[in-house]
mmCIF file with all atom_site columns, C-alpha atoms in Angstrom:
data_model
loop_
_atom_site.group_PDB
_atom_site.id
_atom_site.type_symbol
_atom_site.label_atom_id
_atom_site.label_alt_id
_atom_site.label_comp_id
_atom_site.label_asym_id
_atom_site.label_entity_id
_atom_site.label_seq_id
_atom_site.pdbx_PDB_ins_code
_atom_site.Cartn_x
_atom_site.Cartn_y
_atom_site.Cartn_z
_atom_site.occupancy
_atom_site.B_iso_or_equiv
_atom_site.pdbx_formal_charge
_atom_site.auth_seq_id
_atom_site.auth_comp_id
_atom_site.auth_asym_id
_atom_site.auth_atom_id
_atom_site.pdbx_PDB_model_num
ATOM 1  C CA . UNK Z 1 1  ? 140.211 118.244 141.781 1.00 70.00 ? 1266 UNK Z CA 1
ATOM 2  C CA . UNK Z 1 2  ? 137.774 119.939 139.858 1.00 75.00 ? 1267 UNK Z CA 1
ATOM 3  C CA . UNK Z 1 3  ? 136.696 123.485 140.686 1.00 79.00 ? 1268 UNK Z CA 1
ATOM 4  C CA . UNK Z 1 4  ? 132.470 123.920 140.793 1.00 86.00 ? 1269 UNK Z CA 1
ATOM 5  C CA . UNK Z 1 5  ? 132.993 126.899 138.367 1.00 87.00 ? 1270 UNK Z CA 1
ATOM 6  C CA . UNK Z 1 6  ? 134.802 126.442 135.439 1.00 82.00 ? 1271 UNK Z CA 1
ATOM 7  C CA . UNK Z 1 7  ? 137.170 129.147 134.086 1.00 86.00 ? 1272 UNK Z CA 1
ATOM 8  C CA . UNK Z 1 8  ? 137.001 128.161 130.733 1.00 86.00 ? 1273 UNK Z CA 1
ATOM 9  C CA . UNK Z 1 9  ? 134.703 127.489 128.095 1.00 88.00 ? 1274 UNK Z CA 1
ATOM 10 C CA . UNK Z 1 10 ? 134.825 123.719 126.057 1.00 89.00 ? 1275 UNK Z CA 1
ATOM 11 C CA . UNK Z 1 11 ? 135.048 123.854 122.456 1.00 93.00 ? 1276 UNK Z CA 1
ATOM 12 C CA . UNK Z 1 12 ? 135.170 120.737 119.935 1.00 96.00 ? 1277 UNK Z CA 1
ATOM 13 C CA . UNK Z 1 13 ? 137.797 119.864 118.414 1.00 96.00 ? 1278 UNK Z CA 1
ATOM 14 C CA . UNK Z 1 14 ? 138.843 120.492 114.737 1.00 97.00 ? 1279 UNK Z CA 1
ATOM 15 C CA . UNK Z 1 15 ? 139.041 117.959 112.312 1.00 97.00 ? 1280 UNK Z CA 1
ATOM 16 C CA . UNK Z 1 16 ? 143.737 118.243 113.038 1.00 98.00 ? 1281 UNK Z CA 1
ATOM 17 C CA . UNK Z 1 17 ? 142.794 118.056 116.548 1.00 97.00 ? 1282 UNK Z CA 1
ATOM 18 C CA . UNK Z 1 18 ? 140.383 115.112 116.411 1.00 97.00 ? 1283 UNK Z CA 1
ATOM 19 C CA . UNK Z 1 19 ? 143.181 113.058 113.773 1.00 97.00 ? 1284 UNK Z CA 1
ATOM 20 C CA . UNK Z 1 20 ? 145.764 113.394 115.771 1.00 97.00 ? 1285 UNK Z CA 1
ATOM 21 C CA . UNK Z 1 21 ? 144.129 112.288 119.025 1.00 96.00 ? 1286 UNK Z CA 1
ATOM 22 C CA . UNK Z 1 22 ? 142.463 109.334 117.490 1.00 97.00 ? 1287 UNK Z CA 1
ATOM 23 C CA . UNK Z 1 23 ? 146.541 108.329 116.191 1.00 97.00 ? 1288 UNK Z CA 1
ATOM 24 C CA . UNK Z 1 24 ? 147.419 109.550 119.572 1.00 94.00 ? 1289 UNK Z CA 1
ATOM 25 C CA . UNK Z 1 25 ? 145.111 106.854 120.862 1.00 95.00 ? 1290 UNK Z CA 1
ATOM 26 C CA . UNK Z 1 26 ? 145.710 104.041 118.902 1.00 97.00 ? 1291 UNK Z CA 1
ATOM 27 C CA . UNK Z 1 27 ? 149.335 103.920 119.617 1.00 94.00 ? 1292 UNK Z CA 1
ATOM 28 C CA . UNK Z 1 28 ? 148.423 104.359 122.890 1.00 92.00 ? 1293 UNK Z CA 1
ATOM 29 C CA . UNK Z 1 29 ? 146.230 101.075 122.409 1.00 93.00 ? 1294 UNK Z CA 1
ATOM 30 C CA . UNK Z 1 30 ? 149.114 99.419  120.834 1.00 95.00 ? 1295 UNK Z CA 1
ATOM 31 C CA . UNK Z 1 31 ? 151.917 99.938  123.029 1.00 92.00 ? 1296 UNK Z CA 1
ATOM 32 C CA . UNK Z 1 32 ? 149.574 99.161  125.943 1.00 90.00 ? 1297 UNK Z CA 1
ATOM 33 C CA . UNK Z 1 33 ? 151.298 95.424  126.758 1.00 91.00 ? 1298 UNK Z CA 1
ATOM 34 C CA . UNK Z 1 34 ? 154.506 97.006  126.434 1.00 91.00 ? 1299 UNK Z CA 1
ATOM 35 C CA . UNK Z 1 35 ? 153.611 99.892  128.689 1.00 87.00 ? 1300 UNK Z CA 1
ATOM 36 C CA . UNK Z 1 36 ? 151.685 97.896  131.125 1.00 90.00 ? 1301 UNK Z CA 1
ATOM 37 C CA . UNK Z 1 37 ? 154.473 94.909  131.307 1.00 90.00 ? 1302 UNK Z CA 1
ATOM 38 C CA . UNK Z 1 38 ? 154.897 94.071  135.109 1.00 90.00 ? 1303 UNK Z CA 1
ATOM 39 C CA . UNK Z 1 39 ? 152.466 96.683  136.592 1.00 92.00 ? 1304 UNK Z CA 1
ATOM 40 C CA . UNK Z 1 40 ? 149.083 94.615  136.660 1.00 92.00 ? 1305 UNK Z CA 1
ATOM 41 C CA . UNK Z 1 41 ? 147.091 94.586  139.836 1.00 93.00 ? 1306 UNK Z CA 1
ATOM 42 C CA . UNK Z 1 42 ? 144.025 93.674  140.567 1.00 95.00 ? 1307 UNK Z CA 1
ATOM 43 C CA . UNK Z 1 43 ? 141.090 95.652  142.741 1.00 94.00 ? 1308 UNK Z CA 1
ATOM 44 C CA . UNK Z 1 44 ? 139.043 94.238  145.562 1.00 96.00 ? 1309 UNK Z CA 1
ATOM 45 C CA . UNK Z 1 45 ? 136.210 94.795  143.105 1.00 96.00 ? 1310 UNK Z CA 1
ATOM 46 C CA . UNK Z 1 46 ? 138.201 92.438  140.137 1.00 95.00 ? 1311 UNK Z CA 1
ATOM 47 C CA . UNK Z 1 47 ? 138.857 95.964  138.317 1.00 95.00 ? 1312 UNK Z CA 1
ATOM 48 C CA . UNK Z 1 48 ? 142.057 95.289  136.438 1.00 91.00 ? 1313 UNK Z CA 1
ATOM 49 C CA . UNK Z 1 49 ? 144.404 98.135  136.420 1.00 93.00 ? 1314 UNK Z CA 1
ATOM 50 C CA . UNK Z 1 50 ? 148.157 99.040  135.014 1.00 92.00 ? 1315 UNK Z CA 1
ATOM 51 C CA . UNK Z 1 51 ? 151.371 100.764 134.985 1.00 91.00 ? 1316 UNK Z CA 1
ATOM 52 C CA . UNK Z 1 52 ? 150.212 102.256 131.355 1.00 91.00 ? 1317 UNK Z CA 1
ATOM 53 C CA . UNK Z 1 53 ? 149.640 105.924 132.282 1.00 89.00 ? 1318 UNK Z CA 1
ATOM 54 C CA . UNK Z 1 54 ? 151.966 106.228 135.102 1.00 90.00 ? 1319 UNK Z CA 1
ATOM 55 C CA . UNK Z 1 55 ? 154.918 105.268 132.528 1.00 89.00 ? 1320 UNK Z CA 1
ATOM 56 C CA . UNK Z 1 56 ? 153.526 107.949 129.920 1.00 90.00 ? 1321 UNK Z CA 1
ATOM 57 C CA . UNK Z 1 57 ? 153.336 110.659 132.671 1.00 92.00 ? 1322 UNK Z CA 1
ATOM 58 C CA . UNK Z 1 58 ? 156.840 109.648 133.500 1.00 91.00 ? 1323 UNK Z CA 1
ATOM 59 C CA . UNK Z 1 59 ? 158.427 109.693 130.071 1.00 90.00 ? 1324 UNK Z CA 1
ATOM 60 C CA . UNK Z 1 60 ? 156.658 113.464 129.281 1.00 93.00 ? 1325 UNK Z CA 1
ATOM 61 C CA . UNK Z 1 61 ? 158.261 114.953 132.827 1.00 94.00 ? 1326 UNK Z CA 1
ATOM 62 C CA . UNK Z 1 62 ? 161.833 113.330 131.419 1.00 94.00 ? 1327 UNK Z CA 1
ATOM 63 C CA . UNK Z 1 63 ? 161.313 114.636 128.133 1.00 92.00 ? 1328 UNK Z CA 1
ATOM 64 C CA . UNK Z 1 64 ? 160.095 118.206 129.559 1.00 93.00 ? 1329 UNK Z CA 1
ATOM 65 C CA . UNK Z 1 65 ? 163.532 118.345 131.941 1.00 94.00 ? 1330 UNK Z CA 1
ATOM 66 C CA . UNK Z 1 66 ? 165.418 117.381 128.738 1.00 93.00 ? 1331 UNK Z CA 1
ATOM 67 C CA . UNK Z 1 67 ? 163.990 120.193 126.399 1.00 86.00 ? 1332 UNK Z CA 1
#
C-alpha cells in the first residue's frame, strides 16, 4: 500500500548506486530460469508469471535470520 502523502523525498541515484543496480539486475536477468524453474503459471489474461521474486524474497529473510 502506498500512503497519498509521501514522507520522503526521491532523489537519483549516484553514479555507485546506479552500477550496482544495473549488475544487480543483470544477474537478476541471468539467474531468472534458474530462479523461475517449476513456478510458471499462466493468467486468465495469458500474462506469464514466476517463482523469480518470491525465491529472492525468501533467500534475503534466511540470510537476515542468519546474520
Amino acid at each position: 500500500m502506498i500512503p497519498e502523502e509521501a514522507s520522503f523525498e526521491l532523489e537519483p541515484m549516484n553514479e555507485e548506486e546506479s552500477s550496482e543496480r544495473e549488475l544487480q539486475a543483470r544477474r537478476i536477468y541471468n539467474s531468472r530460469p534458474k530462479l523461475s524453474a517449476g513456478t510458471e503459471w499462466v493468467s486468465s489474461s495469458d500474462t506469464v508469471f514466476d517463482g523469480t521474486y518470491r525465491h529472492l524474497h525468501r533467500a534475503a529473510k534466511d540470510k537476515a535470520r542468519q546474520d
